[in-house]
Short mmCIF file of C-alpha atoms and ligand atoms in Angstrom, two decimals:
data_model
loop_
_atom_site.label_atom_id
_atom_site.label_comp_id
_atom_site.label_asym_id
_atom_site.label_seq_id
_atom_site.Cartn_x
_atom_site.Cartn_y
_atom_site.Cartn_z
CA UNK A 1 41.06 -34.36 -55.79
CA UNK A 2 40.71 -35.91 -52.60
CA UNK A 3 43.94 -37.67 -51.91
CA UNK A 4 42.16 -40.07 -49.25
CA UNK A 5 40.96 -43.08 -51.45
CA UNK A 6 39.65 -46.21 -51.37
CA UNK A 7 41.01 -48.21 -54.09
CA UNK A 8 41.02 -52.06 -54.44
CA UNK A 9 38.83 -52.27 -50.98
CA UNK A 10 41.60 -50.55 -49.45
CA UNK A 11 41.81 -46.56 -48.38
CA UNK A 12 45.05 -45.41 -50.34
CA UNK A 13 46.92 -41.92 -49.52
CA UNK A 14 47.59 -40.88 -53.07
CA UNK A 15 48.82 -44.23 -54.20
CA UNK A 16 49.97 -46.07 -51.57
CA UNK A 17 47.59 -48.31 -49.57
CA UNK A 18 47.86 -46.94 -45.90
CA UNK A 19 48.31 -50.58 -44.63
CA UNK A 20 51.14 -50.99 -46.19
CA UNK A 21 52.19 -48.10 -44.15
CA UNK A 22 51.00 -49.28 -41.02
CA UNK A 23 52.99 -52.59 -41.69
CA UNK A 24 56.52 -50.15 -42.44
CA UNK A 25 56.25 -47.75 -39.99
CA UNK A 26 53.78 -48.86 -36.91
CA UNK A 27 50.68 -47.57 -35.67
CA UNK A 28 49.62 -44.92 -34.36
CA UNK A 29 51.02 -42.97 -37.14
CA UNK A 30 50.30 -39.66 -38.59
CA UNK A 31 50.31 -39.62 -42.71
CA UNK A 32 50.11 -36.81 -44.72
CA UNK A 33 49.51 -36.36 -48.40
CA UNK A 34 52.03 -34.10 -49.66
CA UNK A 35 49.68 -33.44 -52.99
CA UNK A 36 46.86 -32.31 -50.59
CA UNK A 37 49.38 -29.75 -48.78
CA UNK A 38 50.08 -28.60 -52.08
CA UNK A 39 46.84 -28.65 -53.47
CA UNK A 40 45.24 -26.56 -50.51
CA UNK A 41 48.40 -23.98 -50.90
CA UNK A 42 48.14 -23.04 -54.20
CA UNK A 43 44.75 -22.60 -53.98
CA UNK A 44 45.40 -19.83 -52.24
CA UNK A 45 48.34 -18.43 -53.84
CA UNK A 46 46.80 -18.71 -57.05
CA UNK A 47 43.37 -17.06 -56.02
CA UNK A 48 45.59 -14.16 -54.46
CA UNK A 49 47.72 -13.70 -57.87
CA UNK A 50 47.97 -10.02 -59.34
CA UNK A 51 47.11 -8.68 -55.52
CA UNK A 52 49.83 -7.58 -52.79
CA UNK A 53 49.20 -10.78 -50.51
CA UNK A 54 51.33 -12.82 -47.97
CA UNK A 55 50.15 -15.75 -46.76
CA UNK A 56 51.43 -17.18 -43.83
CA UNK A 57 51.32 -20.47 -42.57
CA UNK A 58 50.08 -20.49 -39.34
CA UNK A 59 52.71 -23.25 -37.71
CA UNK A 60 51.23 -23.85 -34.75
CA UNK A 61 48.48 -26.27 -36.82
CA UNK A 62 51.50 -28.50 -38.03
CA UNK A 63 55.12 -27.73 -37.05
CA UNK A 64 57.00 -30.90 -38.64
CA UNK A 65 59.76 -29.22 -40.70
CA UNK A 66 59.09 -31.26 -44.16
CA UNK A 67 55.67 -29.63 -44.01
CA UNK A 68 57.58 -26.20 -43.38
CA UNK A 69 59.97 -27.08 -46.24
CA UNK A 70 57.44 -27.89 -48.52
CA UNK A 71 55.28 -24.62 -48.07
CA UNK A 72 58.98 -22.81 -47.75
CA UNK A 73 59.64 -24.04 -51.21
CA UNK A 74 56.32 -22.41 -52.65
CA UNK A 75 57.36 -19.34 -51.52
CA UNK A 76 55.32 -19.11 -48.32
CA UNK A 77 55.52 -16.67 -45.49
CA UNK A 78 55.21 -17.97 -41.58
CA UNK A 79 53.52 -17.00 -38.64
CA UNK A 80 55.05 -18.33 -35.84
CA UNK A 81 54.30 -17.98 -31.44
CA UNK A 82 57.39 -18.90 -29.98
CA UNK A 83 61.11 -18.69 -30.43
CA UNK A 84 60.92 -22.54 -30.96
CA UNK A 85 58.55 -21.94 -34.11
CA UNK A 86 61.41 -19.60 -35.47
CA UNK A 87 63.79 -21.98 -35.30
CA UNK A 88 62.12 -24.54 -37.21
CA UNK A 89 61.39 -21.75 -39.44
CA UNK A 90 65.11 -21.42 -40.15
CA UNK A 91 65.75 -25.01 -39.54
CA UNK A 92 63.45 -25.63 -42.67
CA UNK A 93 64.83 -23.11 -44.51
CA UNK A 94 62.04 -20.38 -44.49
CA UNK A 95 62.73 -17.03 -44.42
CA UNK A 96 62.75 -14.64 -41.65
CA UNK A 97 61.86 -11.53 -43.97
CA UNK A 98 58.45 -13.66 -44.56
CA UNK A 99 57.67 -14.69 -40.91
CA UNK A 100 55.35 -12.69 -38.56
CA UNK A 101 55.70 -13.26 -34.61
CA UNK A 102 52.23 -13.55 -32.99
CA UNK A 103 51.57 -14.83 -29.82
CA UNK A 104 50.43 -12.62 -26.49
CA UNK A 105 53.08 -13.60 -24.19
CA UNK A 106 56.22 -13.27 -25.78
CA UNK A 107 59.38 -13.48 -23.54
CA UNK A 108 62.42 -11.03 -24.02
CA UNK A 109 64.64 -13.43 -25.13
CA UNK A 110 62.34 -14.62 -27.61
CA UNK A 111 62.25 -10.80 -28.72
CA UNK A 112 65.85 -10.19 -28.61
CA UNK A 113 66.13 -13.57 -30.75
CA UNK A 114 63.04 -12.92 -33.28
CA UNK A 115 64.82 -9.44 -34.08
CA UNK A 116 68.29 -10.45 -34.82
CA UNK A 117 66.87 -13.01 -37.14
CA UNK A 118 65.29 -9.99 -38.81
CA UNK A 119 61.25 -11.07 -38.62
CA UNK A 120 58.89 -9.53 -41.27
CA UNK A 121 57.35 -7.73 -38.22
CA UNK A 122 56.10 -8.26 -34.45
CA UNK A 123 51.86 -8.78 -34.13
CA UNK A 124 51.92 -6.66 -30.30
CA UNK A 125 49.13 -7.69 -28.57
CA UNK A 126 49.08 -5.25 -25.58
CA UNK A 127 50.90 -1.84 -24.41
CA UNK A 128 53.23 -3.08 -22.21
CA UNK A 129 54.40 -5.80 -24.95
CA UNK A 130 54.96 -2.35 -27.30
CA UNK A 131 57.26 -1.22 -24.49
CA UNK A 132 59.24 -3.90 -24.04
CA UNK A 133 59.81 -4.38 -27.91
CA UNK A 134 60.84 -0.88 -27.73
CA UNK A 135 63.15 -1.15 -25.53
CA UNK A 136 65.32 -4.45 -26.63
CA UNK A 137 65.14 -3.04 -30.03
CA UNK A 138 66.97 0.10 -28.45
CA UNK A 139 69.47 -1.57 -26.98
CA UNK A 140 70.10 -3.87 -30.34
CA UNK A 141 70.34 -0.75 -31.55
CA UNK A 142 67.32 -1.65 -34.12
CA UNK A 143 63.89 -0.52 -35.04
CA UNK A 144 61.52 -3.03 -34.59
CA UNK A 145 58.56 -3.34 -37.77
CA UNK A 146 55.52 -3.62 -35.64
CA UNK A 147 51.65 -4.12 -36.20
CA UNK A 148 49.13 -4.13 -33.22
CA UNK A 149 46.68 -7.08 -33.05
CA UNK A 150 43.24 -5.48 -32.58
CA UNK A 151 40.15 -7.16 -31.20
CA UNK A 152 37.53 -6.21 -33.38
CA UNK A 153 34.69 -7.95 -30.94
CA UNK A 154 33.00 -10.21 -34.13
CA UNK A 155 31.45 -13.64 -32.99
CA UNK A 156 32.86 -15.99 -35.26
CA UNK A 157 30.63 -18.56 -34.49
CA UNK A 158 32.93 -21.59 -33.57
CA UNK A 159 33.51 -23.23 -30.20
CA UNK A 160 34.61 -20.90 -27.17
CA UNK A 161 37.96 -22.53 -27.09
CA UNK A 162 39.03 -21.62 -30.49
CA UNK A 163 37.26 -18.13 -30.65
CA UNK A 164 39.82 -15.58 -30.18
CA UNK A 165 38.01 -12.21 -31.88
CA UNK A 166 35.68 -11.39 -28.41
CA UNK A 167 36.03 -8.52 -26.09
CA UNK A 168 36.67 -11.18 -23.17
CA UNK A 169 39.37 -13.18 -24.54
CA UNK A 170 42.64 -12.34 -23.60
CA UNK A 171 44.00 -11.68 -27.41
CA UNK A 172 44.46 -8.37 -29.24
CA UNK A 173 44.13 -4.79 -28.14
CA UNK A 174 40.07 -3.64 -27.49
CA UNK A 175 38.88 -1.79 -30.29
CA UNK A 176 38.65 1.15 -28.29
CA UNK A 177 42.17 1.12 -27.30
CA UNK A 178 43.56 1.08 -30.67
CA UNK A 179 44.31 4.44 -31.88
CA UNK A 180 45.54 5.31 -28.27
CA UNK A 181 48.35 2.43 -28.51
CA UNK A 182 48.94 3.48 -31.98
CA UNK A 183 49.88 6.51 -30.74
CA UNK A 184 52.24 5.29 -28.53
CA UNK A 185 53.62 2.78 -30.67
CA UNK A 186 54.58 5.47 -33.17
CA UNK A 187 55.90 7.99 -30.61
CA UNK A 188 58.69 5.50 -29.78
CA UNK A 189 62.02 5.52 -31.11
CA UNK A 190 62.63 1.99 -32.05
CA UNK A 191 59.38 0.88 -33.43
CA UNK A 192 58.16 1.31 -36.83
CA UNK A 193 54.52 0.95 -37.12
CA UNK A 194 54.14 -1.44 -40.70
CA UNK A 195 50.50 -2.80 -40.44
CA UNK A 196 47.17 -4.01 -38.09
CA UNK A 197 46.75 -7.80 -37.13
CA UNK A 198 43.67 -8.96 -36.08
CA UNK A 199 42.76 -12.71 -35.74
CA UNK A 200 39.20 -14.02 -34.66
CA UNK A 201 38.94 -17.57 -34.32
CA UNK A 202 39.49 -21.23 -35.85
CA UNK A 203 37.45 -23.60 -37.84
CA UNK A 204 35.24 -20.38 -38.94
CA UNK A 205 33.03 -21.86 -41.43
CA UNK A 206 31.14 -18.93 -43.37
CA UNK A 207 32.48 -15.92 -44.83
CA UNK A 208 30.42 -13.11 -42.52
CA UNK A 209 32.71 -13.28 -39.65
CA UNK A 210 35.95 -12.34 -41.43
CA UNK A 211 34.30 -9.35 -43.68
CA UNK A 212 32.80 -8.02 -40.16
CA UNK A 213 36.22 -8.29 -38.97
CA UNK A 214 37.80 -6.48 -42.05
CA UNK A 215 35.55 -3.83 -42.29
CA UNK A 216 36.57 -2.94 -38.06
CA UNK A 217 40.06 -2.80 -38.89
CA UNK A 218 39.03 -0.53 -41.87
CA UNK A 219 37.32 1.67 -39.95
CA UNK A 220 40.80 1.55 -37.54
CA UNK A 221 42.91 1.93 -40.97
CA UNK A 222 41.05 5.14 -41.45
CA UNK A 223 41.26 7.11 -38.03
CA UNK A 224 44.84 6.25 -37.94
CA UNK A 225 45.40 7.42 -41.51
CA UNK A 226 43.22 10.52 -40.27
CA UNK A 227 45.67 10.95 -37.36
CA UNK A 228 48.80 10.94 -39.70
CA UNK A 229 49.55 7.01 -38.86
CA UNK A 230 49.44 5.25 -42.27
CA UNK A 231 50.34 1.82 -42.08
CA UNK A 232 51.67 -0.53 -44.81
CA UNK A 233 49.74 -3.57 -44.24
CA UNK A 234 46.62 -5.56 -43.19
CA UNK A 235 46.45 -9.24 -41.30
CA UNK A 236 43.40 -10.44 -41.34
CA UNK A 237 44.84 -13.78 -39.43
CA UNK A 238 43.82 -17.26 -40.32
CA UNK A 239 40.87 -19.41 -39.29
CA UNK A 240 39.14 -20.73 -42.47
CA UNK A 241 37.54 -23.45 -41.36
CA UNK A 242 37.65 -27.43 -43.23
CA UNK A 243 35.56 -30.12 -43.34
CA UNK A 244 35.60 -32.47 -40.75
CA UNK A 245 31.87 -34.03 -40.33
CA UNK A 246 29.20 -32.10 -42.76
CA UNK A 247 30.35 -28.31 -42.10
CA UNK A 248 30.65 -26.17 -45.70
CA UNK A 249 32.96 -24.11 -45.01
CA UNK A 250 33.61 -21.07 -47.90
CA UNK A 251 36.61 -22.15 -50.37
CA UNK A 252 39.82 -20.67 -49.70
CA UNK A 253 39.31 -18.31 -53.10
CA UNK A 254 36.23 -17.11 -52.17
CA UNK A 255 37.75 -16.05 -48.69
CA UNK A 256 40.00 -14.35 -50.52
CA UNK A 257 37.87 -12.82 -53.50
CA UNK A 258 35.56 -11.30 -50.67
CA UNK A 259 38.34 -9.68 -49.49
CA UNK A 260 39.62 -8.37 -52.32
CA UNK A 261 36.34 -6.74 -53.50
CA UNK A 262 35.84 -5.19 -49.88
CA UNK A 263 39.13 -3.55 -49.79
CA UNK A 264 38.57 -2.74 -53.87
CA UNK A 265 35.16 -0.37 -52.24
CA UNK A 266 37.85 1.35 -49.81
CA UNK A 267 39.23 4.24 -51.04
CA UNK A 268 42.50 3.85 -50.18
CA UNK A 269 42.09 0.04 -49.92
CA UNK A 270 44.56 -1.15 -52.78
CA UNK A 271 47.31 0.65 -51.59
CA UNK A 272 47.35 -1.74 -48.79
CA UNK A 273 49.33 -5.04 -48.40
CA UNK A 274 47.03 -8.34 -47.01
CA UNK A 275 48.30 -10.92 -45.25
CA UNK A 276 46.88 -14.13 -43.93
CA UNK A 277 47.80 -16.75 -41.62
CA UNK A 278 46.21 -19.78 -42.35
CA UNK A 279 46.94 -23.06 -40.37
CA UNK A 280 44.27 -25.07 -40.85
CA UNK A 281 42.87 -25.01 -44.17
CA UNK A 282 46.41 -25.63 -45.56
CA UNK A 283 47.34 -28.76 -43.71
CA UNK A 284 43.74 -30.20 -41.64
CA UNK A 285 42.09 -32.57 -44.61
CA UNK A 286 46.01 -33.20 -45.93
CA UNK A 287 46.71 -35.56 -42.45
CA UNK A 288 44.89 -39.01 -41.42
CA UNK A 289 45.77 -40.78 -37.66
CA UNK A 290 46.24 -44.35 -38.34
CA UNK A 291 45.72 -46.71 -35.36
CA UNK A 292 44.72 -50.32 -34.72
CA UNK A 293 42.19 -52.25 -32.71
CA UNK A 294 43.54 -54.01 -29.87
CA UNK A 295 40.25 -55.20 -28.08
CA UNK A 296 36.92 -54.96 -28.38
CA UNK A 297 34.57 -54.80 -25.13
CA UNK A 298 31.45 -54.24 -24.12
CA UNK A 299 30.21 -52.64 -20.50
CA UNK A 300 26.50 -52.94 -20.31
CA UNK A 301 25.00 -51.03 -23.39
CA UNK A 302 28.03 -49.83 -24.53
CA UNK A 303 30.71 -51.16 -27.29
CA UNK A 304 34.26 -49.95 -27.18
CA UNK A 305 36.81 -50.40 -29.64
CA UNK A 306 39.91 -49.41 -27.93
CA UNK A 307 42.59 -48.30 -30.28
CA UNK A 308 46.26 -47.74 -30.32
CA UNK A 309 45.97 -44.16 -29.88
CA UNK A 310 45.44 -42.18 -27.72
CA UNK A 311 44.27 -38.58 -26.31
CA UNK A 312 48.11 -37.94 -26.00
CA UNK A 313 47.91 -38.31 -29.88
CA UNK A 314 45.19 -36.89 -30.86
CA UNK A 315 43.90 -34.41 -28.40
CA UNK A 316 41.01 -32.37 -30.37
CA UNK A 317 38.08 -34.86 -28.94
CA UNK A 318 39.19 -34.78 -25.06
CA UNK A 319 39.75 -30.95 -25.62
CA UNK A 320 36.58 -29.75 -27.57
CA UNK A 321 34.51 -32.36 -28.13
CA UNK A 322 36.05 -32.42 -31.45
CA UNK A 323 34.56 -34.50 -34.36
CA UNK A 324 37.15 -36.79 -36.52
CA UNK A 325 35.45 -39.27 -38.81
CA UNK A 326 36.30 -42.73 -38.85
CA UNK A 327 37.19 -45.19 -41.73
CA UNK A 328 38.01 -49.05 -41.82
CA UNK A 329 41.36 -48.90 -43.48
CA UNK A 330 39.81 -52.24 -45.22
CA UNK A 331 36.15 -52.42 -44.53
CA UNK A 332 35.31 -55.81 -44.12
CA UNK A 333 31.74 -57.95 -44.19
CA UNK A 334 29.84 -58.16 -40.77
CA UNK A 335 27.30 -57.07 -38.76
CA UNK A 336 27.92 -53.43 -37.66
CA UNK A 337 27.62 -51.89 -34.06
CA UNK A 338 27.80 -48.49 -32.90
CA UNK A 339 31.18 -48.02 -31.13
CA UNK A 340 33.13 -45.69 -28.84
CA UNK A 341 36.67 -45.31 -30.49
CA UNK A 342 38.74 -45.16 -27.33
CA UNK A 343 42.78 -45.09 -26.54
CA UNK A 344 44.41 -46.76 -23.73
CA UNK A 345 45.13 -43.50 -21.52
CA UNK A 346 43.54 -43.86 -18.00
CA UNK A 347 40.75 -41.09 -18.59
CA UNK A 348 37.55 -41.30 -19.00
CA UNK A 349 37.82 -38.11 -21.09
CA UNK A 350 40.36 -40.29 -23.63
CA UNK A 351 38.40 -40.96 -26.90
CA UNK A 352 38.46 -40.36 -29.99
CA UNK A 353 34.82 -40.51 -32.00
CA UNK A 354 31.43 -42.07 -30.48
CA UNK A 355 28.75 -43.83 -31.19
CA UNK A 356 30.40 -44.98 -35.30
CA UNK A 357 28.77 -47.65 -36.82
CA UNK A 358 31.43 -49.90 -37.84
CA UNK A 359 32.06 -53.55 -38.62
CA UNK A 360 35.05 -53.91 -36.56
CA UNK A 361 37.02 -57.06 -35.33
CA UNK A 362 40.55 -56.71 -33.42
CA UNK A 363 43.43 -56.10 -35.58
CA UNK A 364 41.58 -54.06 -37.73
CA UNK A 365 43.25 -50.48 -39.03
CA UNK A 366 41.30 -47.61 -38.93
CA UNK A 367 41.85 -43.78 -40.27
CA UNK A 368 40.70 -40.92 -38.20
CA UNK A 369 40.40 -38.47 -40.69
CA UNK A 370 40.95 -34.56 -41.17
CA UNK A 371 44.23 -34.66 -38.56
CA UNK A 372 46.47 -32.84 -40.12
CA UNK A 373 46.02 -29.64 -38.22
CA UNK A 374 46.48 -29.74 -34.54
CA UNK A 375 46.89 -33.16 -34.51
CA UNK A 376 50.64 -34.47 -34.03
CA UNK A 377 51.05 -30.40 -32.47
CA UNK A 378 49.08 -30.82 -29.46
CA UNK A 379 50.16 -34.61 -28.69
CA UNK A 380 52.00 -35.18 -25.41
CA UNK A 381 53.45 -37.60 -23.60
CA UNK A 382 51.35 -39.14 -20.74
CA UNK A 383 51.49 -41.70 -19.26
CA UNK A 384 55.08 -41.88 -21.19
CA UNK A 385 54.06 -42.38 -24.30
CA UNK A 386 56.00 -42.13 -26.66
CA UNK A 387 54.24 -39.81 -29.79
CA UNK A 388 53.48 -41.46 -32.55
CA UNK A 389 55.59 -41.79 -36.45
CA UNK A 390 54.72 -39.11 -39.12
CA UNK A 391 54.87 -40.26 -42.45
CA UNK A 392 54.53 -37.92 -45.87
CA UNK A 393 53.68 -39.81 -49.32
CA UNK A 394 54.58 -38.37 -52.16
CA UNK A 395 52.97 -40.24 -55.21
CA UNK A 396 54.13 -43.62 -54.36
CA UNK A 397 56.82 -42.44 -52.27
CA UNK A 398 56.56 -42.43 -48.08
CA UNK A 399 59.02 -40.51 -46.12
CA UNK A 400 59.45 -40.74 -42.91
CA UNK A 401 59.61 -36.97 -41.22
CA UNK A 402 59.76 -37.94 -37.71
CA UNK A 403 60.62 -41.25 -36.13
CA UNK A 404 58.38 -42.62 -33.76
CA UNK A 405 59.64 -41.60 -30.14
CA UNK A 406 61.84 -44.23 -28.32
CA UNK A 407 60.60 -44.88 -24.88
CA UNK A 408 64.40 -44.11 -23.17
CA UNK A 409 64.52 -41.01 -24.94
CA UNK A 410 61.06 -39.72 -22.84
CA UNK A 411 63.05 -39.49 -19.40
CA UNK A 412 66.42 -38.97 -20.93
CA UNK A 413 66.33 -35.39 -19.95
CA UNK A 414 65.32 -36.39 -16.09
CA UNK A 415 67.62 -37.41 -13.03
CA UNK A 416 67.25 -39.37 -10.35
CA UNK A 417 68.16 -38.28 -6.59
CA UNK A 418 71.60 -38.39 -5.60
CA UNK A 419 72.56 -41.47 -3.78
CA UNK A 420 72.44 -41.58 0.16
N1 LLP B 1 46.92 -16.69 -36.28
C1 LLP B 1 46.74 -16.65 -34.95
C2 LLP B 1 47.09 -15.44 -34.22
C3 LLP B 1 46.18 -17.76 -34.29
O1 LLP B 1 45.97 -17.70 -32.98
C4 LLP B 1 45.85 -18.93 -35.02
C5 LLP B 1 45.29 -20.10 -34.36
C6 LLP B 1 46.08 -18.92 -36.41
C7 LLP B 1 46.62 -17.78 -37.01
C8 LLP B 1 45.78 -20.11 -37.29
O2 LLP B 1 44.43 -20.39 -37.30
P1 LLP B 1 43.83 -21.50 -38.31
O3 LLP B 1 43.98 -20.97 -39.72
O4 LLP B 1 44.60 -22.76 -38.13
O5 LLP B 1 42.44 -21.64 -37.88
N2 LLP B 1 43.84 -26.23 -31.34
C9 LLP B 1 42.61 -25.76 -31.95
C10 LLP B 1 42.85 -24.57 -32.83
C11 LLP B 1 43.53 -23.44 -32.11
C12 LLP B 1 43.84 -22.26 -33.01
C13 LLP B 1 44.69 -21.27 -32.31
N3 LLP B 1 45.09 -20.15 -33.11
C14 LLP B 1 41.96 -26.91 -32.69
O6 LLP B 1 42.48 -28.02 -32.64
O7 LLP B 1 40.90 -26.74 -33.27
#
């Protein structure tokens, strides 16, 4: 059940009425419904039941640690990018032995670090990054678990930005490549070869692209198992898209059903381990941005409401054109107009939905919906801004999981000239 509702005239999260949160903890504020989190999880973990399956949570889509406790509680695994992602990994109280390291520029020290914690394995995304595994693992006298992220060239049909599975983006390891890095991989002395990663894109919203992208790495799985290189495991990476405007996307079970039935045609395919790493679909619909109207303008045809957040907030707009729907937190009578939701960053490029027919008047509250993925994780601080308050409700509980930044704490880390 959507957790998103109105109730009384007013748009609850579960059941608390969201101005009552904007009166406790300010605007702009990130909520979450922990119910939805949960919801969208064990959707998943339920439809994989009975099969070998890992699913990750891709934390790159939502790194606040309650989320990372909460999914750590259910038993889920983590895919992280950076050494910084482990830590809140541990910090939350996930396990290592469930985490996979992704990311195509990963630094030594992030290595050295990601193999004393013991990670589930290391997604390599290019020869040299084999190498220099190989060689830190050496001289921690370890073997690292390793699994090469392919590029299996499928269009999954979703904006350039977020479309990671092409021959000319700079992820994976060309198809063609494969079974020669392979090779390599399992010629050296402290790597273990454990699976195949492959990842394709975000916000994919039909079930083609992924089964294209599965039946690739099969065809992979089998010259490698015809070459003596059988491997333990299969990523198929995340990228299920949600609902934002009026996409469809597939549900999560039927993702995984679809899988299931293509690797149950394989012959060899049970005997294989799947993992996921969904970001997205676990956390996107779960998250609202809640923000106030401080003016309203108009310059020549156009009507502006401009809001207390910002593009420093919310960033998916600016970046890619993104669509977030807009609610009235408590719609009120009056004639509508079609307005530019805009924040108070100087850019032009700093809005947040257009043309929204609303019945707006200052003061108002409004939701922009579907931000719990990439949201609060891409917000920065210009034009020192401090980022906004998340909030998690819990029934008719709200807890607040990260304070709103204090303005002396943006430049605490920087220092003036010395004097003279
Ligand atoms: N695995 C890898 C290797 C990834 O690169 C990503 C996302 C995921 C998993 C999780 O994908 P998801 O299930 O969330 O689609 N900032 C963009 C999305 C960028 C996605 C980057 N990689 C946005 O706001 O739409």
């Amino acid at each position: 059940m959507n957790a998103f509702q109105y109730r009384d005239g007013r748009m609850h999260v579960e059941d608390l009425p969201l101005d009552t949160l904007a009166e406790r903890f300010g605007t702009p504020c990130y909520v979450y419904s922990k119910r939805a989190i949960l919801e969208a999880w064990r959707e998943f973990h339920d439809a994989a039941a009975g099969h070998p399956v890992l699913i990750c949570y891709a934390l790159k889509a939502n790194s606040n640690l309650a989320v990372i406790d909460l999914l750590a509680r259910e038993g889920a695994g983590f895919d992280i990018v950076s050494a910084g992602e482990l830590r809140r990994v541990l910090a939350a109280g996930g396990k290592p032995s469930r985490t996979v390291f992704s990311g195509v520029g990963k630094s030594a020290d992030e290595i050295r670090e990601a193999l004393i914690a013991g990670v589930r394995c290391f997604n390599v995304e290019s020869q040299a990054e084999l190498e220099r595994i190989n060689q830190l693992a050496g001289e921690l006298g370890r073997r690292a678990p390793v699994s090469l992220r392919v590029n299996p060239d499928v269009d999954a049909g979703t904006h350039p930005y977020i479309s990671t599975g092409l021959r000319e983006n700079k992820f994976g390891i060309a198809h063609e490549d494969a079974i020669g890095a392979y090779q390599r991989a399992a010629s050296l002395p402290h790597l273990e070869v454990v699976g195949i990663d492959c990842h394709i894109g975000s916000q994919i919203t039909s079930l083609a692209p992924f089964i294209a992208a599965l039946d690739k790495v099969l065809e992979l799985v089998d010259a490698l198992h015809a070459r003596g290189i059988v491997l333990r495991h299969i990523d198929l990476g995340g990228g299920l898209g949600i609902r934002y405007a009026d996409e469809e996307p597939p549900s999560r079970a039927s993702l995984l059903e679809a899988v299931f039935k293509r690797l149950a045609a394989h012959p060899r395919g049970q005997r294989y381990e799947l993992m996921f790493e969904f970001g997205r679909s676990i956390v996107g619909n779960a998250g609202v941005l809640l923000t106030r109207v401080e003016y309203l303008k108009r310059n020549g045809e156009r009507h502006f409401a401009i809001v207390d957040a910002g593009m420093n907030d919310l960033m998916r707009p600016a970046l890619y054109e993104a669509h977030h729907e807009v609610r009235a937190v408590v719609p009120h009578e009056g004639p509508t107009q079609a307005f530019d939701i805009v924040g108070p960053v100087c850019e032009s490029g700093d809005w947040l939905a257009r043309d929204r027919r609303l019945a707006l008047k200052q003061g108002d509250l409004l939701a922009l919906m579907s931000a719990g993925a990439y949201g609060m994780a891409m917000s920065s601080n210009y034009n020192t801004r401090g980022r906004a308050a998340e909030v998690m409700v819990d029934g008719d509980q709200a807890h607040l999981i990260r304070e709103r930044e204090s303005l002396e704490s943006l430049f605490a880390l920087e220092h003036r000239l010395p004097a003279g």
